[in-house]
Amino acid sequence: MTMRNLSSYYDEETYKLLKSILEEVVIPDKAFEWLTEYDIIPSCQTIELLMDKKMELDHFIHGVLAMCQKEGHENITIKQLNDIVATLHPEIKISFKIYLFELLLEGKYYPYLENTILPLKNISNNYKTINKTIDNAMGKAAYYARSGTLSKLYTLQESKKLQWKFQPLTDTQHANVLKWIQDNVKKGEGNINARLGWSCGPDSSPWPSEHLQDYIRTLCILNEIRE
């Protein structure tokens, strides 16, 4: 087996493992951000799988909320919510129900949980849709100058018709990211020995790129997709 075939084999095995795990668990809100923090560029197959699972979760949450609103619930108990979920999705994984309940509970403890009445809006207030999730991930990929991941995320979100836009003129976070990249390009082009990215930071977390070409490629992508 050649090195290329060996790499493809492990990519396929990793994908199969990830797919089997995602059948049982809810995708964490930060899953896409984790993909952007490291130099390793994730495969399109992996990103697309995460997007598809997140879109399924969006559909599940929106469907439950629509049924709750149809039944006139502004406030709801865990028991009522569980009954609605059981009606809409009788075979739903327990992890999805637990996730939904956690959105409603907002991390708080209630001694008489089953019959505690809570605002239905807690769910929508605490849930991040795929559009918000992708916005966070794209911003982080740009900030870390992960141009390969940024390019793949943008291409795939377009294919899913998510309609994400880079809008530095109207979005403060987008403007800050663009300025950060521009400043690093200017710094690197002005002094080939300049240290790019962070000058200091936590040892336990990934750092932005230190390479000028990464910032140049990232800036080119941002200029191409900006509005």
PDB file of C-alpha atoms in Angstrom:
ATOM      1  CA  MET A   1       0.000   0.000   0.000  1.00  0.00           C
ATOM      2  CA  THR A   2       1.473   3.355  -1.054  1.00  0.00           C
ATOM      3  CA  MET A   3       1.599   6.351   1.281  1.00  0.00           C
ATOM      4  CA  ARG A   4      -1.168   8.036  -0.742  1.00  0.00           C
ATOM      5  CA  ASN A   5      -3.387   4.950  -0.504  1.00  0.00           C
ATOM      6  CA  LEU A   6      -2.582   4.643   3.195  1.00  0.00           C
ATOM      7  CA  SER A   7      -3.604   8.275   3.747  1.00  0.00           C
ATOM      8  CA  SER A   8      -6.853   7.745   1.830  1.00  0.00           C
ATOM      9  CA  TYR A   9      -7.533   4.607   3.856  1.00  0.00           C
ATOM     10  CA  TYR A  10      -7.186   6.431   7.158  1.00  0.00           C
ATOM     11  CA  ASP A  11      -9.251   9.381   5.877  1.00  0.00           C
ATOM     12  CA  GLU A  12     -12.035   6.972   4.963  1.00  0.00           C
ATOM     13  CA  GLU A  13     -11.804   5.127   8.278  1.00  0.00           C
ATOM     14  CA  THR A  14     -11.862   8.427  10.196  1.00  0.00           C
ATOM     15  CA  TYR A  15     -14.924   9.502   8.214  1.00  0.00           C
ATOM     16  CA  LYS A  16     -16.733   6.225   8.954  1.00  0.00           C
ATOM     17  CA  LEU A  17     -15.933   6.542  12.658  1.00  0.00           C
ATOM     18  CA  LEU A  18     -17.103  10.166  12.759  1.00  0.00           C
ATOM     19  CA  LYS A  19     -20.302   9.284  10.916  1.00  0.00           C
ATOM     20  CA  SER A  20     -21.120   6.482  13.358  1.00  0.00           C
ATOM     21  CA  ILE A  21     -20.485   8.776  16.351  1.00  0.00           C
ATOM     22  CA  LEU A  22     -22.693  11.535  14.946  1.00  0.00           C
ATOM     23  CA  GLU A  23     -25.582   9.097  14.625  1.00  0.00           C
ATOM     24  CA  GLU A  24     -25.678   8.943  18.419  1.00  0.00           C
ATOM     25  CA  VAL A  25     -24.713  12.415  19.617  1.00  0.00           C
ATOM     26  CA  VAL A  26     -25.625  16.034  19.052  1.00  0.00           C
ATOM     27  CA  ILE A  27     -22.997  18.118  17.267  1.00  0.00           C
ATOM     28  CA  PRO A  28     -21.461  20.582  19.745  1.00  0.00           C
ATOM     29  CA  ASP A  29     -21.938  24.234  18.809  1.00  0.00           C
ATOM     30  CA  LYS A  30     -18.168  24.650  18.605  1.00  0.00           C
ATOM     31  CA  ALA A  31     -17.532  21.640  16.341  1.00  0.00           C
ATOM     32  CA  PHE A  32     -16.966  23.803  13.273  1.00  0.00           C
ATOM     33  CA  GLU A  33     -14.722  26.180  15.204  1.00  0.00           C
ATOM     34  CA  TRP A  34     -12.565  23.253  16.325  1.00  0.00           C
ATOM     35  CA  LEU A  35     -11.955  22.440  12.656  1.00  0.00           C
ATOM     36  CA  THR A  36     -10.543  25.923  12.094  1.00  0.00           C
ATOM     37  CA  GLU A  37      -8.097  26.077  14.985  1.00  0.00           C
ATOM     38  CA  TYR A  38      -5.412  23.749  13.645  1.00  0.00           C
ATOM     39  CA  ASP A  39      -3.119  23.683  10.602  1.00  0.00           C
ATOM     40  CA  ILE A  40      -4.566  20.371   9.407  1.00  0.00           C
ATOM     41  CA  ILE A  41      -7.144  21.128   6.715  1.00  0.00           C
ATOM     42  CA  PRO A  42     -10.264  18.962   7.207  1.00  0.00           C
ATOM     43  CA  SER A  43     -11.608  17.064   4.217  1.00  0.00           C
ATOM     44  CA  CYS A  44     -14.645  18.374   2.334  1.00  0.00           C
ATOM     45  CA  GLN A  45     -16.335  15.091   3.217  1.00  0.00           C
ATOM     46  CA  THR A  46     -15.916  15.743   6.941  1.00  0.00           C
ATOM     47  CA  ILE A  47     -17.113  19.357   6.754  1.00  0.00           C
ATOM     48  CA  GLU A  48     -20.116  18.377   4.638  1.00  0.00           C
ATOM     49  CA  LEU A  49     -21.055  15.625   7.089  1.00  0.00           C
ATOM     50  CA  LEU A  50     -20.986  18.100   9.980  1.00  0.00           C
ATOM     51  CA  MET A  51     -23.065  20.584   7.990  1.00  0.00           C
ATOM     52  CA  ASP A  52     -25.649  17.935   7.111  1.00  0.00           C
ATOM     53  CA  LYS A  53     -25.956  16.805  10.735  1.00  0.00           C
ATOM     54  CA  LYS A  54     -26.241  20.391  11.947  1.00  0.00           C
ATOM     55  CA  MET A  55     -28.969  21.063   9.378  1.00  0.00           C
ATOM     56  CA  GLU A  56     -30.818  17.974  10.627  1.00  0.00           C
ATOM     57  CA  LEU A  57     -30.598  19.396  14.139  1.00  0.00           C
ATOM     58  CA  ASP A  58     -31.939  22.748  12.882  1.00  0.00           C
ATOM     59  CA  HIS A  59     -34.878  20.928  11.310  1.00  0.00           C
ATOM     60  CA  PHE A  60     -35.552  19.024  14.547  1.00  0.00           C
ATOM     61  CA  ILE A  61     -35.449  22.137  16.752  1.00  0.00           C
ATOM     62  CA  HIS A  62     -37.543  24.240  14.366  1.00  0.00           C
ATOM     63  CA  GLY A  63     -40.117  21.459  13.997  1.00  0.00           C
ATOM     64  CA  VAL A  64     -40.532  21.076  17.747  1.00  0.00           C
ATOM     65  CA  LEU A  65     -40.829  24.846  18.259  1.00  0.00           C
ATOM     66  CA  ALA A  66     -43.405  25.120  15.462  1.00  0.00           C
ATOM     67  CA  MET A  67     -45.547  22.398  17.053  1.00  0.00           C
ATOM     68  CA  CYS A  68     -45.262  24.014  20.487  1.00  0.00           C
ATOM     69  CA  GLN A  69     -46.379  27.346  19.061  1.00  0.00           C
ATOM     70  CA  LYS A  70     -49.191  25.702  17.113  1.00  0.00           C
ATOM     71  CA  GLU A  71     -50.491  24.250  20.380  1.00  0.00           C
ATOM     72  CA  GLY A  72     -50.324  27.710  21.963  1.00  0.00           C
ATOM     73  CA  HIS A  73     -47.410  27.138  24.344  1.00  0.00           C
ATOM     74  CA  GLU A  74     -45.636  30.306  25.448  1.00  0.00           C
ATOM     75  CA  ASN A  75     -44.527  28.393  28.537  1.00  0.00           C
ATOM     76  CA  ILE A  76     -44.039  24.656  28.772  1.00  0.00           C
ATOM     77  CA  THR A  77     -43.026  21.826  31.108  1.00  0.00           C
ATOM     78  CA  ILE A  78     -40.468  19.124  30.408  1.00  0.00           C
ATOM     79  CA  LYS A  79     -43.297  16.570  30.336  1.00  0.00           C
ATOM     80  CA  GLN A  80     -45.260  18.550  27.743  1.00  0.00           C
ATOM     81  CA  LEU A  81     -42.141  19.046  25.652  1.00  0.00           C
ATOM     82  CA  ASN A  82     -41.286  15.354  25.865  1.00  0.00           C
ATOM     83  CA  ASP A  83     -44.799  14.424  24.702  1.00  0.00           C
ATOM     84  CA  ILE A  84     -44.511  16.728  21.682  1.00  0.00           C
ATOM     85  CA  VAL A  85     -41.117  15.284  20.750  1.00  0.00           C
ATOM     86  CA  ALA A  86     -42.488  11.745  21.103  1.00  0.00           C
ATOM     87  CA  THR A  87     -45.346  12.609  18.740  1.00  0.00           C
ATOM     88  CA  LEU A  88     -43.140  14.232  16.102  1.00  0.00           C
ATOM     89  CA  HIS A  89     -40.116  11.948  16.402  1.00  0.00           C
ATOM     90  CA  PRO A  90     -41.028   8.685  18.173  1.00  0.00           C
ATOM     91  CA  GLU A  91     -37.606   7.164  17.411  1.00  0.00           C
ATOM     92  CA  ILE A  92     -35.451  10.199  18.191  1.00  0.00           C
ATOM     93  CA  LYS A  93     -32.156   9.519  19.950  1.00  0.00           C
ATOM     94  CA  ILE A  94     -32.132  10.253  23.675  1.00  0.00           C
ATOM     95  CA  SER A  95     -29.152  12.586  23.158  1.00  0.00           C
ATOM     96  CA  PHE A  96     -31.325  14.899  21.033  1.00  0.00           C
ATOM     97  CA  LYS A  97     -34.025  15.041  23.694  1.00  0.00           C
ATOM     98  CA  ILE A  98     -31.502  15.753  26.436  1.00  0.00           C
ATOM     99  CA  TYR A  99     -29.996  18.525  24.305  1.00  0.00           C
ATOM    100  CA  LEU A 100     -33.448  20.060  23.773  1.00  0.00           C
ATOM    101  CA  PHE A 101     -34.232  19.896  27.490  1.00  0.00           C
ATOM    102  CA  GLU A 102     -30.897  21.560  28.320  1.00  0.00           C
ATOM    103  CA  LEU A 103     -31.756  24.447  25.998  1.00  0.00           C
ATOM    104  CA  LEU A 104     -35.044  24.890  27.840  1.00  0.00           C
ATOM    105  CA  LEU A 105     -33.479  24.597  31.307  1.00  0.00           C
ATOM    106  CA  GLU A 106     -30.579  26.976  30.514  1.00  0.00           C
ATOM    107  CA  GLY A 107     -28.261  24.953  32.735  1.00  0.00           C
ATOM    108  CA  LYS A 108     -30.338  25.586  35.850  1.00  0.00           C
ATOM    109  CA  TYR A 109     -31.413  23.021  38.436  1.00  0.00           C
ATOM    110  CA  TYR A 110     -35.060  22.545  39.363  1.00  0.00           C
ATOM    111  CA  PRO A 111     -36.002  20.147  42.199  1.00  0.00           C
ATOM    112  CA  TYR A 112     -39.413  19.311  40.702  1.00  0.00           C
ATOM    113  CA  LEU A 113     -38.316  19.209  37.106  1.00  0.00           C
ATOM    114  CA  GLU A 114     -41.104  17.376  35.303  1.00  0.00           C
ATOM    115  CA  ASN A 115     -43.829  19.895  36.144  1.00  0.00           C
ATOM    116  CA  THR A 116     -41.738  23.077  36.294  1.00  0.00           C
ATOM    117  CA  ILE A 117     -43.143  25.640  33.840  1.00  0.00           C
ATOM    118  CA  LEU A 118     -40.492  27.397  31.740  1.00  0.00           C
ATOM    119  CA  PRO A 119     -40.549  29.953  28.880  1.00  0.00           C
ATOM    120  CA  LEU A 120     -40.546  28.251  25.478  1.00  0.00           C
ATOM    121  CA  LYS A 121     -38.370  31.090  24.140  1.00  0.00           C
ATOM    122  CA  ASN A 122     -35.462  29.679  26.187  1.00  0.00           C
ATOM    123  CA  ILE A 123     -34.964  27.121  23.416  1.00  0.00           C
ATOM    124  CA  SER A 124     -34.708  29.586  20.535  1.00  0.00           C
ATOM    125  CA  ASN A 125     -32.679  32.037  22.643  1.00  0.00           C
ATOM    126  CA  ASN A 126     -30.051  29.410  23.466  1.00  0.00           C
ATOM    127  CA  TYR A 127     -29.918  27.499  20.193  1.00  0.00           C
ATOM    128  CA  LYS A 128     -27.366  28.465  17.537  1.00  0.00           C
ATOM    129  CA  THR A 129     -28.582  27.756  14.010  1.00  0.00           C
ATOM    130  CA  ILE A 130     -26.206  26.553  11.319  1.00  0.00           C
ATOM    131  CA  ASN A 131     -26.038  30.089   9.909  1.00  0.00           C
ATOM    132  CA  LYS A 132     -24.744  31.444  13.223  1.00  0.00           C
ATOM    133  CA  THR A 133     -22.446  28.455  13.664  1.00  0.00           C
ATOM    134  CA  ILE A 134     -20.935  28.887  10.207  1.00  0.00           C
ATOM    135  CA  ASP A 135     -20.513  32.627  10.786  1.00  0.00           C
ATOM    136  CA  ASN A 136     -18.500  31.908  13.943  1.00  0.00           C
ATOM    137  CA  ALA A 137     -16.421  29.248  12.196  1.00  0.00           C
ATOM    138  CA  MET A 138     -15.680  31.376   9.129  1.00  0.00           C
ATOM    139  CA  GLY A 139     -14.633  34.258  11.353  1.00  0.00           C
ATOM    140  CA  LYS A 140     -12.324  32.028  13.357  1.00  0.00           C
ATOM    141  CA  ALA A 141     -10.807  30.400  10.265  1.00  0.00           C
ATOM    142  CA  ALA A 142     -10.051  33.873   8.901  1.00  0.00           C
ATOM    143  CA  TYR A 143      -8.649  35.137  12.218  1.00  0.00           C
ATOM    144  CA  TYR A 144      -6.314  32.140  12.528  1.00  0.00           C
ATOM    145  CA  ALA A 145      -5.357  32.554   8.838  1.00  0.00           C
ATOM    146  CA  ARG A 146      -6.422  29.000   8.013  1.00  0.00           C
ATOM    147  CA  SER A 147      -6.978  29.833   4.362  1.00  0.00           C
ATOM    148  CA  GLY A 148      -7.490  26.221   3.228  1.00  0.00           C
ATOM    149  CA  THR A 149     -10.224  25.583   5.777  1.00  0.00           C
ATOM    150  CA  LEU A 150     -11.771  29.001   5.131  1.00  0.00           C
ATOM    151  CA  SER A 151     -11.987  28.293   1.412  1.00  0.00           C
ATOM    152  CA  LYS A 152     -13.599  24.880   1.935  1.00  0.00           C
ATOM    153  CA  LEU A 153     -16.106  26.201   4.457  1.00  0.00           C
ATOM    154  CA  TYR A 154     -17.138  28.990   2.114  1.00  0.00           C
ATOM    155  CA  THR A 155     -17.494  26.710  -0.921  1.00  0.00           C
ATOM    156  CA  LEU A 156     -19.516  24.097   0.961  1.00  0.00           C
ATOM    157  CA  GLN A 157     -21.838  26.580   2.665  1.00  0.00           C
ATOM    158  CA  GLU A 158     -22.569  27.990  -0.798  1.00  0.00           C
ATOM    159  CA  SER A 159     -23.406  24.504  -2.088  1.00  0.00           C
ATOM    160  CA  LYS A 160     -25.825  24.096   0.850  1.00  0.00           C
ATOM    161  CA  LYS A 161     -27.377  27.493   0.000  1.00  0.00           C
ATOM    162  CA  LEU A 162     -26.700  28.862   3.497  1.00  0.00           C
ATOM    163  CA  GLN A 163     -26.109  32.345   2.041  1.00  0.00           C
ATOM    164  CA  TRP A 164     -23.337  33.359   4.448  1.00  0.00           C
ATOM    165  CA  LYS A 165     -21.802  36.727   3.549  1.00  0.00           C
ATOM    166  CA  PHE A 166     -18.610  38.460   4.637  1.00  0.00           C
ATOM    167  CA  GLN A 167     -19.776  41.990   5.448  1.00  0.00           C
ATOM    168  CA  PRO A 168     -17.010  44.074   7.069  1.00  0.00           C
ATOM    169  CA  LEU A 169     -18.868  47.324   6.343  1.00  0.00           C
ATOM    170  CA  THR A 170     -21.888  46.357   8.445  1.00  0.00           C
ATOM    171  CA  ASP A 171     -20.643  43.606  10.783  1.00  0.00           C
ATOM    172  CA  THR A 172     -18.227  44.712  13.528  1.00  0.00           C
ATOM    173  CA  GLN A 173     -16.741  41.243  14.043  1.00  0.00           C
ATOM    174  CA  HIS A 174     -16.119  40.859  10.321  1.00  0.00           C
ATOM    175  CA  ALA A 175     -14.482  44.302  10.246  1.00  0.00           C
ATOM    176  CA  ASN A 176     -12.201  43.385  13.160  1.00  0.00           C
ATOM    177  CA  VAL A 177     -11.113  40.145  11.476  1.00  0.00           C
ATOM    178  CA  LEU A 178     -10.380  41.936   8.208  1.00  0.00           C
ATOM    179  CA  LYS A 179      -8.291  44.579   9.991  1.00  0.00           C
ATOM    180  CA  TRP A 180      -6.374  41.864  11.879  1.00  0.00           C
ATOM    181  CA  ILE A 181      -5.476  40.113   8.629  1.00  0.00           C
ATOM    182  CA  GLN A 182      -4.588  43.375   6.869  1.00  0.00           C
ATOM    183  CA  ASP A 183      -2.377  44.441   9.784  1.00  0.00           C
ATOM    184  CA  ASN A 184      -0.484  41.139   9.724  1.00  0.00           C
ATOM    185  CA  VAL A 185       0.047  41.339   5.968  1.00  0.00           C
ATOM    186  CA  LYS A 186       1.345  44.898   6.296  1.00  0.00           C
ATOM    187  CA  LYS A 187       3.593  43.907   9.196  1.00  0.00           C
ATOM    188  CA  GLY A 188       5.004  40.878   7.391  1.00  0.00           C
ATOM    189  CA  GLU A 189       5.608  42.684   4.126  1.00  0.00           C
ATOM    190  CA  GLY A 190       7.329  45.536   5.966  1.00  0.00           C
ATOM    191  CA  ASN A 191       9.698  43.270   7.890  1.00  0.00           C
ATOM    192  CA  ILE A 192      10.418  39.694   6.813  1.00  0.00           C
ATOM    193  CA  ASN A 193      11.619  38.890  10.346  1.00  0.00           C
ATOM    194  CA  ALA A 194       8.507  40.242  12.070  1.00  0.00           C
ATOM    195  CA  ARG A 195       6.578  37.810  14.233  1.00  0.00           C
ATOM    196  CA  LEU A 196       3.032  37.510  12.954  1.00  0.00           C
ATOM    197  CA  GLY A 197      -0.081  36.467  14.837  1.00  0.00           C
ATOM    198  CA  TRP A 198       0.267  36.571  18.615  1.00  0.00           C
ATOM    199  CA  SER A 199       3.400  37.665  20.431  1.00  0.00           C
ATOM    200  CA  CYS A 200       2.244  35.759  23.514  1.00  0.00           C
ATOM    201  CA  GLY A 201      -0.707  33.623  24.477  1.00  0.00           C
ATOM    202  CA  PRO A 202      -1.902  30.436  26.195  1.00  0.00           C
ATOM    203  CA  ASP A 203       0.183  27.303  25.660  1.00  0.00           C
ATOM    204  CA  SER A 204      -2.910  25.115  25.906  1.00  0.00           C
ATOM    205  CA  SER A 205      -4.726  26.472  22.840  1.00  0.00           C
ATOM    206  CA  PRO A 206      -3.922  26.846  19.131  1.00  0.00           C
ATOM    207  CA  TRP A 207      -2.279  30.026  17.903  1.00  0.00           C
ATOM    208  CA  PRO A 208      -2.915  31.960  14.697  1.00  0.00           C
ATOM    209  CA  SER A 209      -0.477  31.328  11.853  1.00  0.00           C
ATOM    210  CA  GLU A 210       2.982  32.900  11.978  1.00  0.00           C
ATOM    211  CA  HIS A 211       3.453  32.713   8.193  1.00  0.00           C
ATOM    212  CA  LEU A 212       2.969  35.704   5.919  1.00  0.00           C
ATOM    213  CA  GLN A 213       1.692  33.628   2.994  1.00  0.00           C
ATOM    214  CA  ASP A 214      -1.182  32.330   5.136  1.00  0.00           C
ATOM    215  CA  TYR A 215      -2.300  35.891   5.843  1.00  0.00           C
ATOM    216  CA  ILE A 216      -1.918  36.903   2.196  1.00  0.00           C
ATOM    217  CA  ARG A 217      -3.999  33.930   1.011  1.00  0.00           C
ATOM    218  CA  THR A 218      -6.616  34.618   3.685  1.00  0.00           C
ATOM    219  CA  LEU A 219      -6.817  38.284   2.686  1.00  0.00           C
ATOM    220  CA  CYS A 220      -7.265  37.306  -0.970  1.00  0.00           C
ATOM    221  CA  ILE A 221     -10.181  35.039  -0.047  1.00  0.00           C
ATOM    222  CA  LEU A 222     -11.817  37.695   2.129  1.00  0.00           C
ATOM    223  CA  ASN A 223     -11.484  40.294  -0.627  1.00  0.00           C
ATOM    224  CA  GLU A 224     -13.082  37.886  -3.100  1.00  0.00           C
ATOM    225  CA  ILE A 225     -16.104  37.075  -0.927  1.00  0.00           C
ATOM    226  CA  ARG A 226     -16.698  40.409   0.805  1.00  0.00           C
ATOM    227  CA  GLU A 227     -19.771  42.526   0.098  1.00  0.00           C
TER     228      GLU A 227
END
